[in-house]
Amino acid sequence: MTTHDTSATALGVLDGIVRHTTVHGIPALFAPRPGEITAGLVFRVGHADETLPTSGITHLVEHLALYHLGLSDLHYNGATASTYTLFHVTGAEDEVVTYLNSVCAALRDLPMDRLETEKEILRTEAGSRGQGALSQMPLWRYGAQGYGLSSYEEHGTRTLTSDQVRHWAETRFTRDNAVLFLTADRVPDGLDLSLPAGRRFPTPAPSSALPVTPAYLRGEDGHLVFTSVLRRSTAASVFAEVLGRALFQDLRQKGGYSYSAEADYSPRDADFATLTAYADALPQKQDAAVGGFVDVFARLRAGRIEQAELNSARGKLLKRYDVPDLGAALLPSYALSLLVGHPILTPEQHRAELEAVGVADLREVAREAWDGALLQVPSRGADWAGLTPAPQFSPSGVSGTLHPSLEDDDVTLIIGEAGVTLSTPGGLVTVRYDGCAAMTTRPDGARCLTGLDGFRVAVEPTLYGDVTAERIAVLDKAVPAAAVVPLPARTAEEIPQPRERTAPAARTPADDSQQTEGRRASGSSGRVSGHFVFVTALATLWPVLLVALLVNGIHEPAIGIAAIAGFALEFWLLHAARNLYRTGQPTTPQ
């Protein structure tokens, strides 16, 4: 074991609080605490570093690294988060040494004979995890990439190869991309944390699927969810406490609309954090809960915050420092800050910042939070509160062959050279090949394309007319191989078949929105637009005018050319009217 004092500026402020050194090139933070040792080895890699086709690769490395430990009375585990992976253990000194050495040995030489078994375990784990009320919020904010991948299943658990997993471990689980912490007065003897050299990876740059904020979307009944992205600050953490208390008081204690009403502040990367608020409500009280939530935010944005509210929130955060063995208690947060490059504050510095937070600071944070808001409502909408509907359809489509739905005359699939579009009464859902995050494939010919923006189009040959093998071949040729995710064959019963057509019923915009294959719902209008009516009227009147011209000019020598042009114009008008009804554009969408 090689250790020496580090001179990293980031660690200098910790002198007298925690001690620091390096172990085999890995920065190590340690501070004493009575009893068993708790240790954590943290790597700067997580879900947000992956792509949709390789999603789950970090989680898979974590599982493989822990396999050799097997059954044990030792309290240990691993965790894969958005931007980091943690291996942690609590036990006697020799047990901690054995655990950390075993993890690093496995990372140096992963047990690839376990690869397929661990994939199956991860798929089983995902199936039992279920979807919570907050699960789709990252998708809507970030799309199918980066921080949005936590909303998706781990596609990589089906397709990742040994070489891909091994390369990920060799490049991401390195000594230069890790931090160690221990609740001990010294680094234990016998540690062998030898890992390959590498580099510290910065946190991913955030993507955006929201062109305008504040925005809202429709979610499940019974759940109201709010998220926003804030600059990391002490004032922002205090505001989260104030918001949570205000929601609890107004929605539960005063209004009786909710049972759970709370808020949370969670760092996302070095500079930004995610503010999350949640409230539940019975169906008959959902509108009142949404109104109460908006009213709470309006009050905070206006700066109508009682000093008692600020003092109460600040007091809760200050209690964090009223614990024995403070240095040991702060180790995990210090390790994560060091890992992502966030400035480290001493307890004294943080206390001073907490004391300096005033009502005006909270008002500014409230305004910042609302400006970047994404609100998931269970009720009709939130336009009345000044929020814009999150993008529900793609701004444009692609040109290509038209494949009418065998279930709904108002729905058409378009397969083109640039991408695929699903035309629905509500709008267009498009995935372009150059912006395709992943395409799953089935042996029966089904394809499902997900765009980086989160929109999804399912191509089921059994549900659309003339989706031949040749048309599927267009997709297979155009989508990059790295984005393809083969799925296993389906039984005959699992392959969808067209539903039997029924007599048309009255349709509402909400009904129309359910036809889209995209990630978004819609309240947009249907295809009988003003342009459609205008072009249809021209197509109806033009033959009458054409006959009159032919009769009056029958003896004119150039009448033949005029007649050909007239019939060509009529053909174009009929074609344009047809496309306006099906796709909303006079020609097949570009």
Coordinates of C-alpha atoms in Angstrom, one line a residue:
M1 CA 0.0 0.0 0.0
T2 CA 1.3 3.4 -1.0
T3 CA 0.0 6.5 0.8
H4 CA 1.1 10.1 0.9
D5 CA -0.5 13.4 1.8
T6 CA -2.5 15.0 -0.9
S7 CA -2.0 18.7 -1.6
A8 CA -5.3 19.1 -3.5
T9 CA -6.7 22.5 -2.8
A10 CA -10.2 21.1 -2.5
L11 CA -9.2 19.0 0.5
G12 CA -7.3 21.7 2.3
V13 CA -10.4 23.3 3.8
L14 CA -11.0 20.0 5.6
D15 CA -8.0 20.1 7.8
G16 CA -9.0 19.7 11.4
I17 CA -12.4 18.2 10.4
V18 CA -11.4 15.1 8.4
R19 CA -8.0 13.8 7.4
H20 CA -7.1 13.0 3.8
T21 CA -4.5 11.0 2.0
T22 CA -4.3 8.8 -1.1
V23 CA -4.5 5.0 -1.4
H24 CA -3.1 3.6 -4.6
G25 CA -3.8 6.9 -6.3
I26 CA -7.4 7.2 -4.9
P27 CA -8.2 10.2 -2.7
A28 CA -9.2 9.0 0.7
L29 CA -11.1 10.9 3.4
F30 CA -11.3 9.5 7.0
A31 CA -12.5 10.6 10.4
P32 CA -13.0 8.5 13.5
R33 CA -16.3 7.2 14.9
P34 CA -16.7 4.7 17.7
G35 CA -17.8 1.2 16.8
E36 CA -17.6 -0.6 13.5
I37 CA -16.0 1.1 10.5
T38 CA -18.2 2.3 7.6
A39 CA -16.4 2.7 4.3
G40 CA -17.5 3.8 0.8
L41 CA -15.7 3.6 -2.5
V42 CA -17.4 6.0 -4.9
F43 CA -16.9 6.2 -8.7
R44 CA -18.0 9.2 -10.8
V45 CA -20.1 7.1 -13.2
G46 CA -23.9 6.4 -13.2
H47 CA -27.0 6.1 -15.3
A48 CA -26.6 9.5 -16.9
D49 CA -23.3 8.6 -18.5
E50 CA -24.9 5.8 -20.6
T51 CA -26.9 5.7 -23.8
L52 CA -30.3 4.2 -24.1
P53 CA -29.0 1.0 -25.9
T54 CA -26.3 0.6 -23.2
S55 CA -28.4 1.7 -20.3
G56 CA -27.8 -0.6 -17.3
I57 CA -24.1 -1.1 -18.0
T58 CA -23.0 0.6 -14.8
H59 CA -25.5 -1.3 -12.8
L60 CA -24.2 -4.5 -14.4
V61 CA -20.6 -3.7 -13.5
E62 CA -21.7 -3.1 -9.9
H63 CA -23.4 -6.5 -9.7
L64 CA -20.5 -8.3 -11.2
A65 CA -18.1 -6.6 -8.8
L66 CA -20.1 -7.9 -5.8
Y67 CA -20.7 -11.4 -7.0
H68 CA -17.7 -13.1 -5.3
L69 CA -18.7 -11.8 -1.9
G70 CA -21.8 -14.1 -2.0
L71 CA -23.7 -14.8 1.2
S72 CA -22.2 -13.0 4.2
D73 CA -23.2 -11.6 7.5
L74 CA -21.3 -8.5 6.6
H75 CA -23.5 -5.4 6.0
Y76 CA -22.5 -4.4 2.5
N77 CA -24.1 -3.3 -0.8
G78 CA -23.7 -1.4 -4.0
A79 CA -25.8 1.4 -5.4
T80 CA -25.9 2.9 -8.9
A81 CA -27.3 6.5 -9.1
S82 CA -27.5 9.1 -11.8
T83 CA -24.0 10.4 -11.5
Y84 CA -22.1 8.0 -9.2
T85 CA -21.7 4.4 -8.2
L86 CA -21.1 3.5 -4.5
F87 CA -19.7 0.3 -2.9
H88 CA -20.3 0.6 0.8
V89 CA -19.7 -1.7 3.8
T90 CA -19.9 -1.6 7.6
G91 CA -17.9 -4.0 9.8
A92 CA -14.7 -4.8 11.6
E93 CA -11.4 -3.5 10.2
D94 CA -10.5 -6.8 8.6
E95 CA -13.9 -7.3 7.1
V96 CA -13.8 -3.8 5.6
V97 CA -10.4 -4.5 4.1
T98 CA -11.6 -7.8 2.7
Y99 CA -14.6 -6.2 1.1
L100 CA -12.8 -3.3 -0.5
N101 CA -10.0 -5.5 -1.8
S102 CA -12.6 -7.9 -3.3
V103 CA -14.4 -5.2 -5.1
C104 CA -11.3 -3.8 -6.6
A105 CA -10.0 -7.2 -7.6
A106 CA -13.3 -7.9 -9.3
L107 CA -13.3 -4.6 -11.1
R108 CA -9.8 -5.5 -12.4
D109 CA -11.1 -8.8 -13.7
L110 CA -14.9 -9.0 -13.9
P111 CA -16.4 -12.6 -13.7
M112 CA -17.7 -12.6 -17.2
D113 CA -19.0 -16.1 -16.9
R114 CA -21.7 -14.5 -14.8
L115 CA -22.7 -11.9 -17.4
E116 CA -25.9 -13.5 -18.7
T117 CA -27.1 -14.5 -15.3
E118 CA -26.6 -11.0 -13.9
K119 CA -28.4 -9.6 -16.9
E120 CA -31.4 -11.8 -16.0
I121 CA -31.2 -10.7 -12.4
L122 CA -31.2 -7.0 -13.3
R123 CA -34.3 -7.6 -15.6
T124 CA -36.0 -9.3 -12.7
E125 CA -35.1 -6.5 -10.4
A126 CA -36.5 -3.9 -12.8
G127 CA -39.7 -5.9 -13.2
S128 CA -40.3 -5.9 -9.5
R129 CA -39.4 -2.3 -9.0
G130 CA -42.5 -0.8 -10.6
Q131 CA -43.1 2.8 -11.7
G132 CA -43.6 5.6 -9.1
A133 CA -45.4 8.9 -9.5
L134 CA -42.1 10.6 -10.2
S135 CA -40.7 8.1 -12.6
Q136 CA -41.5 9.9 -15.9
M137 CA -40.4 13.4 -14.9
P138 CA -36.8 13.0 -16.0
L139 CA -37.9 11.8 -19.5
W140 CA -40.1 14.8 -20.0
R141 CA -37.4 17.2 -18.9
Y142 CA -34.3 15.6 -20.5
G143 CA -35.6 13.2 -23.2
A144 CA -34.1 9.7 -23.8
Q145 CA -30.5 10.6 -22.9
G146 CA -28.4 11.7 -20.0
Y147 CA -30.4 12.5 -16.9
G148 CA -33.5 11.3 -18.6
L149 CA -32.4 7.7 -18.8
S150 CA -33.6 6.9 -15.3
S151 CA -37.1 6.9 -16.7
Y152 CA -36.3 4.0 -19.0
E153 CA -35.8 0.3 -18.7
E154 CA -32.2 -0.9 -18.9
H155 CA -31.9 -2.0 -22.5
G156 CA -28.3 -3.0 -22.1
T157 CA -29.3 -5.9 -20.0
R158 CA -30.3 -7.7 -23.2
T159 CA -27.6 -6.8 -25.6
L160 CA -24.3 -5.8 -23.8
T161 CA -21.3 -7.9 -24.7
S162 CA -18.4 -9.0 -22.5
D163 CA -16.1 -6.6 -24.4
Q164 CA -18.5 -3.6 -23.8
V165 CA -18.8 -4.3 -20.1
R166 CA -15.1 -4.9 -19.6
H167 CA -14.2 -1.7 -21.5
W168 CA -16.7 0.3 -19.3
A169 CA -15.1 -1.0 -16.2
E170 CA -11.6 -0.3 -17.4
T171 CA -12.3 3.3 -18.4
R172 CA -14.9 4.4 -15.8
F173 CA -14.0 2.4 -12.7
T174 CA -10.4 3.7 -12.4
R175 CA -8.3 5.2 -9.6
D176 CA -8.6 8.6 -11.1
N177 CA -12.4 8.5 -11.2
A178 CA -12.9 7.4 -7.5
V179 CA -12.9 8.6 -3.9
L180 CA -12.7 6.5 -0.8
F181 CA -14.1 7.4 2.7
L182 CA -13.7 5.6 6.0
T183 CA -15.0 6.2 9.5
A184 CA -11.7 5.5 11.1
D185 CA -8.7 7.4 12.7
R186 CA -6.4 5.9 10.1
V187 CA -6.3 4.0 6.8
P188 CA -6.4 0.3 7.6
D189 CA -3.4 -1.8 6.7
G190 CA -3.7 -4.4 4.0
L191 CA -5.7 -2.4 1.5
D192 CA -5.1 -3.3 -2.1
L193 CA -7.2 -0.8 -4.1
S194 CA -5.0 -1.2 -7.3
L195 CA -7.1 0.0 -10.2
P196 CA -6.1 1.1 -13.8
A197 CA -5.2 4.7 -14.4
G198 CA -7.8 6.8 -16.1
R199 CA -9.3 10.3 -15.8
R200 CA -11.9 12.0 -13.8
F201 CA -15.1 12.2 -15.9
P202 CA -17.1 15.4 -15.5
T203 CA -20.8 15.0 -15.0
P204 CA -22.8 14.9 -18.2
A205 CA -24.0 18.1 -19.8
P206 CA -27.8 18.2 -19.4
S207 CA -30.1 17.9 -22.4
S208 CA -33.5 19.5 -22.7
A209 CA -36.8 18.3 -24.0
L210 CA -38.7 21.4 -22.8
P211 CA -38.5 24.4 -25.1
V212 CA -40.5 26.5 -22.7
T213 CA -40.8 26.5 -18.9
P214 CA -42.8 26.7 -16.7
A215 CA -44.6 23.8 -18.3
Y216 CA -47.1 21.1 -17.2
L217 CA -48.2 17.6 -18.3
R218 CA -51.0 15.3 -17.5
G219 CA -50.2 12.5 -15.1
E220 CA -52.0 9.8 -13.2
D221 CA -54.9 10.5 -10.9
G222 CA -54.0 11.0 -7.3
H223 CA -50.5 12.5 -7.8
L224 CA -49.2 16.0 -8.1
V225 CA -45.5 16.2 -8.9
F226 CA -43.3 19.3 -9.3
T227 CA -39.6 19.4 -10.4
S228 CA -37.3 22.3 -11.2
V229 CA -33.6 22.7 -11.7
L230 CA -31.8 25.2 -9.4
R231 CA -28.3 26.5 -9.0
R232 CA -26.8 24.8 -6.0
S233 CA -26.8 27.1 -3.0
T234 CA -27.5 27.2 0.7
A235 CA -30.5 29.4 0.0
A236 CA -31.9 26.8 -2.3
S237 CA -31.6 24.0 0.3
V238 CA -33.4 26.3 2.8
F239 CA -36.1 27.0 0.3
A240 CA -36.8 23.3 -0.2
E241 CA -37.5 23.1 3.6
V242 CA -39.7 26.1 3.5
L243 CA -41.6 24.8 0.6
G244 CA -42.1 21.4 2.1
R245 CA -43.5 22.9 5.3
A246 CA -45.8 25.3 3.5
L247 CA -47.2 22.5 1.4
F248 CA -47.8 20.3 4.4
Q249 CA -49.5 23.1 6.3
D250 CA -51.7 24.3 3.4
L251 CA -52.6 21.1 1.6
R252 CA -52.9 18.7 4.6
Q253 CA -53.4 20.6 7.8
K254 CA -55.5 23.5 6.5
G255 CA -57.2 22.2 3.3
G256 CA -57.3 18.5 4.0
Y257 CA -56.6 17.8 0.3
S258 CA -53.5 15.7 0.8
Y259 CA -52.1 13.2 3.1
S260 CA -48.5 13.5 1.8
A261 CA -47.1 16.9 0.9
E262 CA -43.4 17.3 0.9
A263 CA -40.4 18.8 -0.9
D264 CA -36.8 17.6 -1.5
Y265 CA -33.5 19.2 -2.6
S266 CA -31.1 16.9 -4.3
P267 CA -27.7 17.8 -6.0
R268 CA -27.6 16.9 -9.7
D269 CA -24.1 17.8 -10.6
A270 CA -21.4 20.3 -9.5
D271 CA -23.5 23.4 -10.1
F272 CA -27.2 22.4 -10.2
A273 CA -29.7 20.6 -8.0
T274 CA -33.2 19.2 -8.5
L275 CA -36.0 20.5 -6.5
T276 CA -38.9 18.0 -6.2
A277 CA -42.3 18.5 -4.6
Y278 CA -45.0 16.0 -4.2
A279 CA -48.6 15.9 -3.0
D280 CA -51.3 13.2 -3.2
A281 CA -55.0 13.7 -3.4
L282 CA -58.3 11.8 -3.7
P283 CA -59.9 12.2 -7.2
Q284 CA -62.6 14.5 -5.8
K285 CA -60.0 16.8 -4.3
Q286 CA -57.4 16.9 -7.1
D287 CA -58.4 20.2 -8.5
A288 CA -58.3 21.8 -5.0
A289 CA -54.9 20.3 -4.4
V290 CA -53.5 21.7 -7.6
G291 CA -55.0 25.1 -6.8
G292 CA -53.5 25.0 -3.3
F293 CA -50.1 24.0 -4.6
V294 CA -50.1 26.9 -7.1
D295 CA -51.2 29.3 -4.3
V296 CA -48.3 28.2 -2.1
F297 CA -45.8 28.9 -4.8
A298 CA -47.4 32.2 -5.6
R299 CA -47.1 33.3 -2.0
L300 CA -43.4 32.3 -1.8
R301 CA -42.6 34.0 -5.2
A302 CA -44.2 37.2 -3.8
G303 CA -41.9 37.0 -0.8
R304 CA -44.7 36.5 1.6
I305 CA -42.6 34.3 3.9
E306 CA -42.9 34.6 7.6
Q307 CA -39.6 34.9 9.6
A308 CA -40.8 32.0 11.7
E309 CA -40.9 29.8 8.5
L310 CA -37.3 30.7 7.6
N311 CA -36.1 30.2 11.2
S312 CA -37.8 26.8 11.4
A313 CA -36.2 25.6 8.1
R314 CA -32.8 27.0 9.0
G315 CA -33.0 25.4 12.4
K316 CA -33.6 22.0 10.9
L317 CA -30.6 22.3 8.6
L318 CA -28.4 23.5 11.5
K319 CA -29.2 20.4 13.5
R320 CA -27.2 18.5 11.0
Y321 CA -24.1 19.8 12.8
D322 CA -25.4 18.9 16.3
V323 CA -24.2 15.4 16.2
P324 CA -21.3 13.6 17.7
D325 CA -18.3 12.7 15.5
L326 CA -19.3 15.4 13.0
G327 CA -16.4 14.7 10.6
A328 CA -17.4 11.1 10.2
A329 CA -21.0 12.1 9.6
L330 CA -20.0 14.5 6.8
L331 CA -17.7 12.0 4.9
P332 CA -20.2 10.8 2.3
S333 CA -21.2 14.4 1.3
Y334 CA -17.6 15.5 1.2
A335 CA -16.7 12.5 -0.9
L336 CA -19.5 13.2 -3.5
S337 CA -18.6 16.9 -3.6
L338 CA -15.0 16.1 -4.3
L339 CA -16.0 13.6 -6.9
V340 CA -18.2 15.9 -9.0
G341 CA -16.1 19.1 -8.3
H342 CA -18.5 21.0 -6.1
P343 CA -16.9 23.4 -3.6
I344 CA -16.5 21.9 -0.2
L345 CA -17.7 24.0 2.8
T346 CA -16.5 23.5 6.3
P347 CA -19.3 23.3 9.0
E348 CA -18.4 26.9 10.0
Q349 CA -18.7 28.1 6.5
H350 CA -22.0 26.4 5.9
R351 CA -23.4 27.7 9.3
A352 CA -22.4 31.2 8.3
E353 CA -24.2 30.8 4.9
L354 CA -27.3 29.5 6.6
E355 CA -27.4 32.4 9.1
A356 CA -27.0 34.8 6.2
V357 CA -30.1 33.5 4.2
G358 CA -32.9 36.0 4.3
V359 CA -36.5 36.2 3.1
A360 CA -35.3 38.1 -0.1
D361 CA -33.0 35.2 -0.9
L362 CA -35.9 32.7 -0.6
R363 CA -38.1 34.9 -2.8
E364 CA -35.4 34.8 -5.6
V365 CA -35.1 31.0 -5.3
A366 CA -38.9 30.6 -5.5
R367 CA -38.9 32.7 -8.7
E368 CA -36.1 30.7 -10.2
A369 CA -37.8 27.4 -9.3
W370 CA -41.1 28.5 -10.8
D371 CA -39.4 29.7 -14.0
G372 CA -37.9 26.3 -14.6
A373 CA -40.9 24.3 -13.4
L374 CA -42.3 21.1 -14.8
L375 CA -45.6 20.3 -13.1
Q376 CA -47.4 17.0 -13.4
V377 CA -51.0 17.4 -12.7
P378 CA -53.8 14.8 -12.3
S379 CA -56.5 17.2 -13.3
R380 CA -57.5 19.1 -16.5
G381 CA -54.5 21.2 -16.9
A382 CA -52.6 24.2 -15.6
D383 CA -52.8 26.8 -18.3
W384 CA -54.8 29.0 -15.9
A385 CA -51.7 29.2 -13.7
G386 CA -49.5 30.5 -16.5
L387 CA -47.9 27.2 -17.4
T388 CA -47.4 26.0 -21.0
P389 CA -48.3 22.4 -22.0
A390 CA -45.1 20.4 -22.4
P391 CA -44.5 19.5 -26.1
Q392 CA -47.0 16.8 -26.9
F393 CA -46.2 16.2 -30.5
S394 CA -43.3 16.7 -32.9
P395 CA -43.0 20.0 -34.8
S396 CA -42.9 18.3 -38.2
G397 CA -43.0 15.0 -40.0
V398 CA -41.1 13.1 -42.7
S399 CA -41.9 12.3 -46.3
G400 CA -42.3 8.7 -47.3
T401 CA -44.8 5.9 -47.9
L402 CA -48.2 6.1 -46.2
H403 CA -49.4 3.1 -44.2
P404 CA -53.0 3.5 -42.9
S405 CA -53.9 2.1 -39.6
L406 CA -56.0 -1.0 -39.7
E407 CA -57.8 0.1 -36.6
D408 CA -58.4 3.8 -37.1
D409 CA -58.9 5.6 -40.4
D410 CA -57.6 8.8 -38.8
V411 CA -54.1 7.4 -38.1
T412 CA -51.4 6.9 -40.6
L413 CA -47.8 5.6 -40.3
I414 CA -45.2 7.2 -42.6
I415 CA -41.9 5.4 -43.3
G416 CA -39.4 7.7 -45.0
E417 CA -35.8 8.0 -45.8
A418 CA -35.2 10.5 -43.0
G419 CA -37.3 8.9 -40.3
V420 CA -40.8 7.7 -39.3
T421 CA -43.9 9.7 -38.5
L422 CA -47.1 8.7 -36.9
S423 CA -49.9 11.0 -38.0
T424 CA -52.8 11.1 -35.5
P425 CA -55.8 13.3 -35.1
G426 CA -54.0 15.1 -32.4
G427 CA -50.7 15.8 -34.2
L428 CA -47.5 14.2 -35.6
V429 CA -45.1 12.0 -33.7
T430 CA -41.7 11.8 -35.4
V431 CA -38.4 10.0 -34.8
R432 CA -35.7 10.9 -37.2
Y433 CA -33.0 8.3 -37.8
D434 CA -30.2 10.8 -37.1
G435 CA -31.8 11.6 -33.7
C436 CA -32.8 8.0 -32.8
A437 CA -31.7 7.1 -29.3
A438 CA -32.7 3.4 -29.7
M439 CA -34.7 1.1 -32.0
T440 CA -35.8 -2.2 -30.6
T441 CA -36.4 -5.1 -33.0
R442 CA -38.4 -8.3 -33.0
P443 CA -38.0 -11.3 -35.3
D444 CA -41.6 -10.8 -36.4
G445 CA -40.7 -7.5 -38.0
A446 CA -41.8 -5.1 -35.3
R447 CA -39.7 -2.1 -34.7
C448 CA -40.0 0.6 -32.0
L449 CA -38.0 3.8 -32.4
T450 CA -37.3 6.2 -29.6
G451 CA -35.9 9.7 -30.3
L452 CA -33.4 11.5 -28.2
D453 CA -36.2 13.9 -27.4
G454 CA -38.2 11.1 -25.9
F455 CA -40.8 10.6 -28.6
R456 CA -41.6 7.1 -29.6
V457 CA -43.1 5.4 -32.7
A458 CA -43.9 1.7 -32.7
V459 CA -44.0 0.1 -36.2
E460 CA -46.1 -3.0 -35.9
P461 CA -46.5 -4.7 -39.4
T462 CA -49.8 -6.3 -38.2
L463 CA -51.4 -3.0 -37.4
Y464 CA -50.7 -0.9 -40.5
G465 CA -51.3 -1.6 -44.2
D466 CA -48.5 -2.6 -46.5
V467 CA -45.7 -2.6 -44.0
T468 CA -43.7 -5.1 -46.0
A469 CA -40.3 -6.6 -45.3
E470 CA -38.9 -4.1 -47.8
R471 CA -40.3 -1.1 -45.8
I472 CA -38.8 -2.6 -42.5
A473 CA -35.5 -3.0 -44.3
V474 CA -35.5 0.8 -44.8
L475 CA -35.5 1.2 -41.0
D476 CA -32.9 -1.4 -40.5
K477 CA -30.6 0.2 -43.0
A478 CA -31.1 3.8 -41.8
V479 CA -30.8 3.4 -38.0
P480 CA -27.2 3.3 -36.7
A481 CA -26.2 -0.2 -35.6
A482 CA -25.2 1.2 -32.2
A483 CA -28.8 2.2 -31.6
V484 CA -30.3 -1.2 -32.3
V485 CA -31.6 -3.3 -29.4
P486 CA -32.7 -6.8 -30.5
L487 CA -35.6 -8.2 -28.3
P488 CA -36.6 -11.9 -28.1
A489 CA -39.3 -13.4 -30.3
R490 CA -42.9 -13.1 -29.2
T491 CA -45.5 -15.8 -29.0
A492 CA -48.4 -15.6 -31.5
E493 CA -50.6 -14.3 -28.7
E494 CA -48.2 -11.5 -27.9
I495 CA -48.1 -10.1 -31.4
P496 CA -50.8 -7.4 -31.6
Q497 CA -53.7 -7.8 -33.9
P498 CA -56.1 -5.1 -35.2
R499 CA -59.0 -4.5 -33.0
E500 CA -62.4 -5.0 -34.6
R501 CA -63.8 -1.8 -35.8
T502 CA -66.8 -0.4 -34.1
A503 CA -69.3 2.3 -35.0
P504 CA -67.7 5.7 -34.5
A505 CA -68.5 7.5 -31.3
A506 CA -68.2 11.1 -30.4
R507 CA -64.5 12.0 -30.0
T508 CA -62.9 14.6 -27.8
P509 CA -59.4 16.0 -27.9
A510 CA -58.5 13.8 -25.0
D511 CA -59.7 10.7 -26.8
D512 CA -57.6 11.7 -29.8
S513 CA -54.5 12.1 -27.7
Q514 CA -54.5 8.5 -26.7
Q515 CA -53.8 7.5 -30.3
T516 CA -50.2 8.7 -30.3
E517 CA -47.3 6.4 -29.8
G518 CA -45.3 9.2 -28.4
R519 CA -44.4 9.9 -24.8
R520 CA -46.8 12.8 -24.6
A521 CA -50.6 13.3 -24.4
S522 CA -52.5 15.9 -26.3
G523 CA -55.5 18.1 -26.4
S524 CA -54.9 19.3 -30.0
S525 CA -57.6 19.4 -32.7
G526 CA -58.3 16.9 -35.4
R527 CA -57.5 17.0 -39.1
V528 CA -60.6 18.8 -40.5
S529 CA -58.8 22.1 -40.6
G530 CA -59.4 25.4 -42.4
H531 CA -56.8 24.5 -45.0
F532 CA -58.5 21.1 -45.6
V533 CA -61.9 22.8 -46.1
F534 CA -60.4 25.4 -48.5
V535 CA -58.5 22.9 -50.7
T536 CA -61.5 20.5 -50.7
A537 CA -63.7 23.3 -52.0
L538 CA -61.2 24.1 -54.7
A539 CA -61.0 20.5 -55.7
T540 CA -64.8 20.4 -56.0
L541 CA -65.2 23.7 -57.9
W542 CA -62.2 23.3 -60.3
P543 CA -63.8 20.5 -62.4
V544 CA -66.8 22.7 -63.0
L545 CA -64.6 25.6 -64.2
L546 CA -62.5 23.2 -66.3
V547 CA -65.6 21.9 -68.1
A548 CA -66.7 25.5 -68.8
L549 CA -63.3 26.4 -70.2
L550 CA -63.2 23.3 -72.4
V551 CA -66.7 24.0 -73.8
N552 CA -66.1 27.7 -74.5
G553 CA -62.7 27.1 -76.0
I554 CA -63.2 23.8 -77.9
H555 CA -62.1 25.4 -81.2
E556 CA -58.9 27.0 -79.7
P557 CA -55.7 25.2 -81.0
A558 CA -54.0 25.3 -77.5
I559 CA -57.0 23.9 -75.6
G560 CA -55.4 20.4 -75.4
I561 CA -52.4 21.7 -73.5
A562 CA -54.7 23.7 -71.2
A563 CA -56.9 20.6 -70.6
I564 CA -53.8 18.5 -69.6
A565 CA -52.7 21.3 -67.2
G566 CA -56.2 21.6 -65.8
F567 CA -56.5 17.8 -65.1
A568 CA -53.0 17.8 -63.5
L569 CA -54.1 20.7 -61.2
E570 CA -57.2 18.7 -60.2
F571 CA -55.1 15.7 -59.4
W572 CA -52.8 17.8 -57.2
L573 CA -55.8 19.3 -55.4
L574 CA -57.3 15.9 -54.6
H575 CA -53.9 14.6 -53.4
A576 CA -53.4 17.7 -51.2
A577 CA -56.8 17.4 -49.7
R578 CA -56.2 13.7 -48.9
N579 CA -52.8 14.5 -47.2
L580 CA -54.3 17.5 -45.3
Y581 CA -56.8 15.2 -43.8
R582 CA -54.3 12.4 -42.9
T583 CA -51.2 14.4 -42.0
G584 CA -52.2 18.1 -41.6
Q585 CA -50.0 19.1 -44.5
P586 CA -50.8 19.5 -48.3
T587 CA -47.9 17.1 -49.2
T588 CA -46.5 14.2 -47.2
P589 CA -44.7 15.9 -44.2
Q590 CA -41.1 16.8 -44.7

